């Protein structure tokens, strides 16, 4: 106590405020005054004191009124509890709490930031994973495909989705490597495909990319004079483009061009993505091109066989060519697509390929065929379709070759298909085939005249032939002023293919 307040001399007859606060007046919250007034116990939580030695101390002061027998306050007992250490501990704790709160806030901010970064990173990671997944899936699909057209279609369908672009164009070098041909495109008009189809090697962005063997980015097409089909590109509202070469073993096979209808700043990651994609495409395209080259040779071999078959039977000389001509005439009249015309062309030439398995004595027989011999003859559509089953580029011809002897009423062969169950192009081939047979010499009969053939088609409409197609075919004959039948003895040639 002495250390705190001094000795008894310092305390006796002294007012507490003069000792505690060293002031001349009582403290505002003096518990003694309160006790004197209401005769109750009062405390003053914290009171700062300066000891005689100058140290700051904190006290809890309690004032307890001592009442006389009349219930009046006679004295007030003022007790002091030193709370300096306790207060220090509390202060330390409070400081620690404040610090902890501040740290917590900082940590939560960091966590938030981390989450944002993580989300951003995660979104980027997810996007990158999706892109790689797309490339992987497409890579597998195109690598397993041996059809150049199918691969090119996959490219122009996938690239805009992969890079969030407006469209895509693929140019491939033609055989002599003097031209880059627009072989597939998405997001452009038909007229663009036609007018911008041929690009001389070395010209335009594709030509430059092919020469440099490096990707190229054009932010604003309208300001770039190197664009070959400038007007056509602007008419398609193209603004920015990214072009990458398709390189296989250091040879450029072609160029992929992805374009945007908005001004776009391409990121390095997008250029890398399309380049990676183009590397997959290069392997697939090379495989498919090699395959087609090999199978074109196979097709030529088959065509030699067709000619060999026709040579075996002088009465069928030129039959395949003529059937093809009639079928294409009908196809053009019906405005069929280029793909359908191609299918009809190959199928027309190959439709009787299965006859290679039919013995000569049956093919050349002048007398009536026995049921067994007819069965042999009727096997040729199935044999023919099986002969080409492994040639992917002729896969669309299989139904035509198999079903060119089906009849509209279901009494044909080999599957007795009827009406619209017979493939549409096979119904066209059927009319063309029958018309040539009618107008050709056979060992067992003379050829029909043109009028007789027309009557025969009319008569067999709805039974043998699709009535709508028969009508169109007849109208073609009517409209053709140069129709003539030339009988050169062993070959009957009917020329309506003007
Ligand atoms: Fe046939």
CSV table of N, CA and C in Angstrom, one decimal, residues 5 16-17 19-21 27 29-35 40-49 57-64 76-83:
chain,number,residue,atom,x,y,z
A,5,UNK,N,0.3,4.2,-2.3
A,5,UNK,CA,-0.3,5.5,-1.9
A,5,UNK,C,0.6,6.3,-1.0
A,16,UNK,N,-9.9,11.2,-0.9
A,16,UNK,CA,-9.3,10.1,-1.8
A,16,UNK,C,-8.9,10.6,-3.2
A,17,UNK,N,-9.7,11.6,-3.8
A,17,UNK,CA,-9.4,12.0,-5.1
A,17,UNK,C,-8.0,12.7,-5.2
A,19,UNK,N,-5.6,11.8,-3.4
A,19,UNK,CA,-4.5,10.8,-3.4
A,19,UNK,C,-4.5,10.0,-4.7
A,20,UNK,N,-5.7,9.7,-5.2
A,20,UNK,CA,-5.8,8.8,-6.3
A,20,UNK,C,-5.5,9.6,-7.6
A,21,UNK,N,-6.3,10.6,-7.8
A,21,UNK,CA,-6.1,11.3,-9.1
A,21,UNK,C,-5.2,12.6,-9.0
A,27,UNK,N,-14.0,12.8,-8.5
A,27,UNK,CA,-14.2,12.3,-9.8
A,27,UNK,C,-15.7,12.3,-10.2
A,29,UNK,N,-17.5,10.1,-11.5
A,29,UNK,CA,-18.2,8.9,-11.2
A,29,UNK,C,-17.9,8.4,-9.8
A,30,UNK,N,-17.6,9.3,-8.9
A,30,UNK,CA,-17.1,8.9,-7.6
A,30,UNK,C,-18.2,8.0,-6.9
A,31,UNK,N,-17.8,6.7,-6.6
A,31,UNK,CA,-18.7,5.8,-5.9
A,31,UNK,C,-19.1,6.2,-4.5
A,32,UNK,N,-18.1,6.9,-3.8
A,32,UNK,CA,-18.4,7.4,-2.4
A,32,UNK,C,-19.5,8.3,-2.4
A,33,UNK,N,-19.5,9.3,-3.3
A,33,UNK,CA,-20.6,10.3,-3.4
A,33,UNK,C,-21.9,9.6,-3.6
A,34,UNK,N,-21.9,8.6,-4.6
A,34,UNK,CA,-23.1,7.9,-4.9
A,34,UNK,C,-23.6,7.2,-3.7
A,35,UNK,N,-22.7,6.5,-2.9
A,35,UNK,CA,-23.1,5.8,-1.7
A,35,UNK,C,-23.7,6.7,-0.6
A,40,UNK,N,-26.2,3.0,-1.0
A,40,UNK,CA,-26.0,1.7,-1.6
A,40,UNK,C,-24.5,1.5,-1.9
A,41,UNK,N,-24.2,0.3,-2.2
A,41,UNK,CA,-22.8,0.0,-2.5
A,41,UNK,C,-22.6,0.4,-4.0
A,42,UNK,N,-21.5,1.1,-4.3
A,42,UNK,CA,-21.2,1.4,-5.6
A,42,UNK,C,-19.7,1.1,-6.0
A,43,UNK,N,-19.6,0.8,-7.2
A,43,UNK,CA,-18.2,0.5,-7.6
A,43,UNK,C,-17.8,1.4,-8.8
A,44,UNK,N,-16.5,1.6,-8.8
A,44,UNK,CA,-16.0,2.3,-10.0
A,44,UNK,C,-15.0,1.4,-10.6
A,45,UNK,N,-15.3,1.0,-11.8
A,45,UNK,CA,-14.6,-0.1,-12.4
A,45,UNK,C,-13.1,0.1,-12.6
A,46,UNK,N,-12.8,1.2,-13.2
A,46,UNK,CA,-11.3,1.4,-13.4
A,46,UNK,C,-11.0,2.8,-13.0
A,47,UNK,N,-10.0,2.9,-12.3
A,47,UNK,CA,-9.5,4.2,-11.9
A,47,UNK,C,-8.0,4.2,-12.1
A,48,UNK,N,-7.5,5.2,-12.8
A,48,UNK,CA,-6.1,5.3,-13.0
A,48,UNK,C,-5.4,6.0,-11.8
A,49,UNK,N,-4.4,5.5,-11.4
A,49,UNK,CA,-3.7,6.2,-10.3
A,49,UNK,C,-2.2,6.2,-10.6
A,57,UNK,N,-1.2,2.8,-12.1
A,57,UNK,CA,-1.8,1.6,-11.6
A,57,UNK,C,-3.3,1.7,-11.9
A,58,UNK,N,-4.0,0.6,-12.0
A,58,UNK,CA,-5.4,0.6,-12.2
A,58,UNK,C,-6.1,-0.1,-11.0
A,59,UNK,N,-7.2,0.5,-10.5
A,59,UNK,CA,-7.9,0.0,-9.4
A,59,UNK,C,-9.4,-0.1,-9.6
A,60,UNK,N,-10.0,-1.1,-8.9
A,60,UNK,CA,-11.4,-1.2,-8.9
A,60,UNK,C,-11.8,-0.7,-7.5
A,61,UNK,N,-12.6,0.4,-7.5
A,61,UNK,CA,-12.9,1.0,-6.2
A,61,UNK,C,-14.4,0.6,-5.8
A,62,UNK,N,-14.5,0.1,-4.6
A,62,UNK,CA,-15.9,-0.2,-4.1
A,62,UNK,C,-16.2,0.7,-2.9
A,63,UNK,N,-17.3,1.4,-2.9
A,63,UNK,CA,-17.7,2.3,-1.8
A,63,UNK,C,-18.9,1.6,-1.1
A,64,UNK,N,-18.7,1.3,0.2
A,64,UNK,CA,-19.8,0.6,1.0
A,64,UNK,C,-20.2,1.5,2.1
A,76,UNK,N,-18.3,5.9,4.9
A,76,UNK,CA,-18.3,5.1,3.7
A,76,UNK,C,-16.9,4.4,3.6
A,77,UNK,N,-17.0,3.1,3.5
A,77,UNK,CA,-15.8,2.3,3.4
A,77,UNK,C,-15.4,2.2,2.0
A,78,UNK,N,-14.2,2.7,1.7
A,78,UNK,CA,-13.8,2.7,0.3
A,78,UNK,C,-12.6,1.7,0.2
A,79,UNK,N,-12.9,0.6,-0.6
A,79,UNK,CA,-11.9,-0.4,-0.7
A,79,UNK,C,-11.3,-0.4,-2.2
A,80,UNK,N,-10.0,-0.7,-2.3
A,80,UNK,CA,-9.3,-0.6,-3.6
A,80,UNK,C,-8.8,-2.0,-3.9
A,81,UNK,N,-9.1,-2.5,-5.1
A,81,UNK,CA,-8.5,-3.7,-5.6
A,81,UNK,C,-7.7,-3.4,-6.8
A,82,UNK,N,-6.4,-3.8,-6.6
A,82,UNK,CA,-5.5,-3.5,-7.7
A,82,UNK,C,-5.8,-4.4,-8.9
A,83,UNK,N,-6.2,-3.8,-10.0
A,83,UNK,CA,-6.5,-4.7,-11.2
A,83,UNK,C,-5.5,-4.4,-12.4
